[in-house]
Each structure stands twice: as structure tokens, then as C-alpha cells.
């Protein structure tokens, strides 16, 4: 198919690198329209989850590049990611169609193209908030005390997304977290891992610091626990 990417990842994305699962385990991901196996994907086990969490914690350390980065710099990285998503929209839509089974084209009113367009818009929307997360000045009860409030990232967070809108669900999770300065461990559905792994390639290309986003493929009882 003309929109197929030249290559796509099947390994786990941990600490800024694509790596096989520590156990060597993998699972097949299937094209639901033909029931044919597309490829085998590295399967995250407990030790891989621990490695991803450790990476996210390191990336949120007080002296880490992401933690010391200001809102405008986070905005620029997110906008760069959105630009890369726009550049690779056909490849992303191809993988979404291949792995999820929905139509590719939006000419009939809906298809993977629409999901990629919406996901890109979501990333740009939250990028616009990254430099606007300021606090407030509040007067105390005595009208003499000035109270300063600050909004700060809560820290590393875990996100689990389902199979039905894989790339859009990923954007809904990553956008708010990244604009606020959090680090993320994203666990995809074992039914549709491919588009999020391709998104991780774009995150790597955009230049996000290592460990800010980690993407795991695996089943719920193990990787999603």
C-alpha cells in the first residue's frame, strides 16, 4: 500500500530507546479485517514496567532536563511533535487501519485519516497551554497578606489506553500530561500497539528528553496492573 511506512517499531520504548522485552517475550498483533498476523510485538512484563517507571522517575528528577525546562520550551517540543505527526499522517493512518480495522480514507465520512487529524489538533491545543500554566495572586482574609499560588506537575503518571481510537486516545493522555510537565508511562492495548509505537519514533525524533515518554505493549493483567 502506498501509505505504508518504510519501517515501524515493534519493541518497547523505554528511556528514549527502543528495546526488546527483558524476557524476550512477544505476542502477535492481528489485522482484524483479514485475521492475519501483522507482526510480533515485544511484550512488556513486570520487569519492563519497572524499567519504564524508573525512567519516568529519573526524567522527573529536580535537576533533569525536562523538570528544569520552562513552559515555552515544552510548547515548542509539542508543536514539533505535532508537525511530525502532520508529516507522517499517512503512515500513522495506515498503521491505524492495519491494526485497528477501520477504513483509511475519510471520503465516506470517517476513517483513520480523521483520527490522525484530530490527534494532531489535540497535541497542538495542549502545546498552547504549556506556557500558560501560571499561578494566581490572592489576598488574604485581612486584606494585607498576599498569597502566591503555583501550579506544578504532579510527577510521573501511568496511562492505559484502549483499542478503539489508539492514536487519538494516546494524544488525549500525552497532551495534558506533557503540557503540565509530567512524565508518562503509556500502556497501549495489546490489540492495537503499532500506531503508538510509531508515535514514539516521532517523540524520539522531536528531541524529547529520555524517559519523558515511555510506551509499553502488553496485556492488562501484566503490563497494565
Short mmCIF file of C-alpha atoms in Angstrom, two decimals:
data_model
loop_
_atom_site.label_atom_id
_atom_site.label_comp_id
_atom_site.label_asym_id
_atom_site.label_seq_id
_atom_site.Cartn_x
_atom_site.Cartn_y
_atom_site.Cartn_z
CA UNK A 1 0.00 0.00 0.00
CA UNK A 2 1.35 3.42 -0.97
CA UNK A 3 0.90 4.90 2.51
CA UNK A 4 2.79 2.16 4.34
CA UNK A 5 5.72 3.48 6.40
CA UNK A 6 9.20 2.40 5.33
CA UNK A 7 9.62 0.79 8.74
CA UNK A 8 7.87 0.69 12.08
CA UNK A 9 8.89 -0.36 15.56
CA UNK A 10 7.67 -3.43 17.42
CA UNK A 11 9.88 -3.08 20.50
CA UNK A 12 9.17 -1.31 23.78
CA UNK A 13 10.07 2.38 24.10
CA UNK A 14 11.84 2.90 27.43
CA UNK A 15 14.15 5.74 28.49
CA UNK A 16 14.31 7.19 25.00
CA UNK A 17 15.31 3.93 23.29
CA UNK A 18 13.54 1.03 21.61
CA UNK A 19 14.39 -2.17 23.43
CA UNK A 20 13.12 -5.78 23.41
CA UNK A 21 11.34 -7.05 26.49
CA UNK A 22 13.72 -8.31 29.16
CA UNK A 23 12.14 -11.76 29.00
CA UNK A 24 12.27 -11.89 25.22
CA UNK A 25 8.51 -12.45 25.16
CA UNK A 26 6.40 -11.22 22.27
CA UNK A 27 2.81 -11.51 21.06
CA UNK A 28 1.15 -11.32 17.64
CA UNK A 29 -0.89 -8.31 16.61
CA UNK A 30 -3.60 -9.17 14.10
CA UNK A 31 -5.28 -7.34 11.25
CA UNK A 32 -8.95 -7.65 12.29
CA UNK A 33 -10.23 -7.28 8.72
CA UNK A 34 -8.29 -10.33 7.48
CA UNK A 35 -7.40 -12.07 10.78
CA UNK A 36 -3.84 -12.34 9.53
CA UNK A 37 -0.88 -11.73 11.84
CA UNK A 38 0.77 -8.41 11.01
CA UNK A 39 3.88 -8.91 13.14
CA UNK A 40 5.04 -9.91 16.61
CA UNK A 41 5.41 -7.15 19.20
CA UNK A 42 7.61 -7.17 22.31
CA UNK A 43 5.51 -7.99 25.35
CA UNK A 44 6.11 -5.98 28.50
CA UNK A 45 6.31 -7.93 31.74
CA UNK A 46 6.65 -6.65 35.30
CA UNK A 47 10.39 -6.01 34.96
CA UNK A 48 9.81 -3.91 31.83
CA UNK A 49 7.14 -1.89 33.62
CA UNK A 50 9.61 -1.29 36.46
CA UNK A 51 12.23 -0.12 33.97
CA UNK A 52 9.79 2.28 32.33
CA UNK A 53 8.67 3.68 35.69
CA UNK A 54 12.28 4.12 36.79
CA UNK A 55 12.99 6.02 33.57
CA UNK A 56 9.98 8.27 34.10
CA UNK A 57 11.07 8.95 37.69
CA UNK A 58 14.61 9.85 36.59
CA UNK A 59 13.24 12.15 33.91
CA UNK A 60 11.23 13.97 36.61
CA UNK A 61 14.20 14.43 38.97
CA UNK A 62 14.66 18.07 40.09
CA UNK A 63 17.80 18.54 38.01
CA UNK A 64 16.62 16.59 34.94
CA UNK A 65 16.32 18.49 31.64
CA UNK A 66 12.54 18.05 31.46
CA UNK A 67 11.99 19.23 35.03
CA UNK A 68 14.08 22.37 34.54
CA UNK A 69 12.57 23.13 31.14
CA UNK A 70 10.20 26.07 31.02
CA UNK A 71 6.72 26.07 29.55
CA UNK A 72 7.75 27.75 26.26
CA UNK A 73 10.33 25.01 25.60
CA UNK A 74 7.76 22.27 26.34
CA UNK A 75 5.37 24.07 23.98
CA UNK A 76 7.95 24.08 21.21
CA UNK A 77 8.69 20.36 21.61
CA UNK A 78 4.99 19.52 21.50
CA UNK A 79 4.48 21.68 18.41
CA UNK A 80 7.43 19.94 16.76
CA UNK A 81 5.82 16.60 17.56
CA UNK A 82 2.54 17.82 16.05
CA UNK A 83 4.41 18.88 12.91
CA UNK A 84 5.97 15.41 12.67
CA UNK A 85 2.54 13.83 13.11
CA UNK A 86 1.32 16.01 10.25
CA UNK A 87 4.28 14.96 8.12
CA UNK A 88 3.66 11.27 8.83
CA UNK A 89 -0.13 11.41 8.77
CA UNK A 90 -0.43 8.83 6.01
CA UNK A 91 1.91 6.37 7.75
CA UNK A 92 0.05 6.80 11.04
CA UNK A 93 -3.31 6.34 9.34
CA UNK A 94 -2.02 3.25 7.54
CA UNK A 95 -0.91 1.63 10.82
CA UNK A 96 -4.18 2.61 12.50
CA UNK A 97 -6.15 0.98 9.69
CA UNK A 98 -3.92 -2.10 9.55
CA UNK A 99 -4.02 -2.75 13.30
CA UNK A 100 -7.50 -1.48 14.16
CA UNK A 101 -9.51 -2.39 11.05
CA UNK A 102 -11.25 0.93 10.46
CA UNK A 103 -11.33 2.49 6.97
CA UNK A 104 -8.31 4.53 5.89
CA UNK A 105 -10.00 7.30 3.96
CA UNK A 106 -12.36 9.92 5.33
CA UNK A 107 -14.16 10.29 2.00
CA UNK A 108 -17.08 8.26 3.36
CA UNK A 109 -17.35 10.47 6.43
CA UNK A 110 -14.98 8.73 8.81
CA UNK A 111 -11.68 6.88 8.75
CA UNK A 112 -8.21 6.68 10.25
CA UNK A 113 -7.30 9.93 8.49
CA UNK A 114 -9.79 11.70 10.73
CA UNK A 115 -8.29 10.21 13.89
CA UNK A 116 -4.79 11.35 12.91
CA UNK A 117 -6.02 14.84 12.09
CA UNK A 118 -7.81 15.10 15.43
CA UNK A 119 -4.83 13.70 17.36
CA UNK A 120 -2.57 16.31 15.75
CA UNK A 121 -5.00 19.06 16.68
CA UNK A 122 -5.13 17.78 20.27
CA UNK A 123 -1.33 17.94 20.52
CA UNK A 124 -1.28 21.50 19.18
CA UNK A 125 -4.07 22.54 21.53
CA UNK A 126 -2.27 21.34 24.64
CA UNK A 127 1.03 22.74 23.36
CA UNK A 128 -0.68 26.12 23.51
CA UNK A 129 -1.35 25.65 27.22
CA UNK A 130 2.23 24.74 28.15
CA UNK A 131 3.34 28.37 28.56
CA UNK A 132 0.13 29.48 30.25
CA UNK A 133 0.17 27.32 33.38
CA UNK A 134 0.69 30.21 35.76
CA UNK A 135 -0.40 30.64 39.34
CA UNK A 136 -2.51 33.32 40.99
CA UNK A 137 -2.11 36.18 43.44
CA UNK A 138 -4.75 36.00 46.17
CA UNK A 139 -5.36 38.48 49.00
CA UNK A 140 -5.66 37.04 52.50
CA UNK A 141 -8.65 37.49 54.78
CA UNK A 142 -7.02 40.51 56.41
CA UNK A 143 -6.58 42.24 53.04
CA UNK A 144 -2.92 42.73 53.94
CA UNK A 145 -1.48 39.31 53.24
CA UNK A 146 -0.61 38.45 49.63
CA UNK A 147 -0.80 34.73 48.84
CA UNK A 148 1.06 33.40 45.81
CA UNK A 149 -0.08 30.11 44.26
CA UNK A 150 1.84 27.96 41.79
CA UNK A 151 0.77 25.09 39.56
CA UNK A 152 3.30 22.29 39.42
CA UNK A 153 3.49 18.93 37.66
CA UNK A 154 2.35 16.07 39.88
CA UNK A 155 5.12 13.74 38.70
CA UNK A 156 5.35 10.53 36.67
CA UNK A 157 1.95 9.21 35.67
CA UNK A 158 0.70 5.93 34.19
CA UNK A 159 -1.77 5.93 31.30
CA UNK A 160 -3.68 2.97 29.85
CA UNK A 161 -5.47 3.34 26.53
CA UNK A 162 -7.98 1.05 24.76
CA UNK A 163 -8.09 -0.32 21.23
CA UNK A 164 -10.87 1.66 19.57
CA UNK A 165 -9.14 5.03 18.97
CA UNK A 166 -5.48 4.19 19.63
CA UNK A 167 -3.68 7.30 18.37
CA UNK A 168 -6.38 9.71 19.49
CA UNK A 169 -6.50 8.17 22.96
CA UNK A 170 -2.71 8.45 23.15
CA UNK A 171 -2.93 12.16 22.28
CA UNK A 172 -5.65 12.70 24.89
CA UNK A 173 -3.35 11.23 27.55
CA UNK A 174 0.00 12.66 26.42
CA UNK A 175 -1.18 16.18 25.59
CA UNK A 176 -2.35 17.26 29.08
CA UNK A 177 0.49 15.42 30.83
CA UNK A 178 3.29 16.87 28.72
CA UNK A 179 1.98 20.42 28.72
CA UNK A 180 1.96 20.36 32.53
CA UNK A 181 5.49 18.94 32.72
CA UNK A 182 4.67 15.40 33.83
CA UNK A 183 6.48 12.30 32.62
CA UNK A 184 4.50 9.35 31.28
CA UNK A 185 4.39 5.58 31.04
CA UNK A 186 1.83 4.80 28.34
CA UNK A 187 0.48 1.26 28.09
CA UNK A 188 -1.33 0.51 24.83
CA UNK A 189 -3.96 -2.10 24.13
CA UNK A 190 -2.46 -5.45 23.18
CA UNK A 191 -4.87 -5.38 20.22
CA UNK A 192 -3.54 -2.13 18.71
CA UNK A 193 0.06 -1.35 19.70
CA UNK A 194 1.55 -0.21 16.39
CA UNK A 195 0.47 3.43 15.96
CA UNK A 196 1.59 4.41 19.47
CA UNK A 197 4.99 2.83 18.85
CA UNK A 198 5.26 4.84 15.63
CA UNK A 199 4.31 7.93 17.64
CA UNK A 200 7.17 7.07 20.00
CA UNK A 201 9.52 7.18 16.99
CA UNK A 202 8.30 10.72 16.33
CA UNK A 203 8.73 11.64 20.01
CA UNK A 204 12.30 10.43 19.76
CA UNK A 205 12.85 12.42 16.56
CA UNK A 206 11.31 15.56 18.08
CA UNK A 207 14.01 15.54 20.76
CA UNK A 208 12.06 14.93 23.97
CA UNK A 209 14.48 14.13 26.82
CA UNK A 210 14.95 10.46 27.61
CA UNK A 211 12.37 8.96 29.91
CA UNK A 212 9.75 11.67 29.47
CA UNK A 213 7.53 9.33 27.43
CA UNK A 214 7.73 5.53 27.69
CA UNK A 215 5.48 3.24 25.64
CA UNK A 216 4.73 -0.34 26.65
CA UNK A 217 2.88 -3.06 24.75
CA UNK A 218 1.32 -5.94 26.65
CA UNK A 219 -1.80 -7.35 28.21
CA UNK A 220 -3.79 -5.86 31.06
CA UNK A 221 -3.13 -8.33 33.87
CA UNK A 222 0.65 -7.98 33.42
CA UNK A 223 1.71 -4.68 31.84
CA UNK A 224 -1.43 -2.83 32.91
CA UNK A 225 -1.50 -3.91 36.54
#
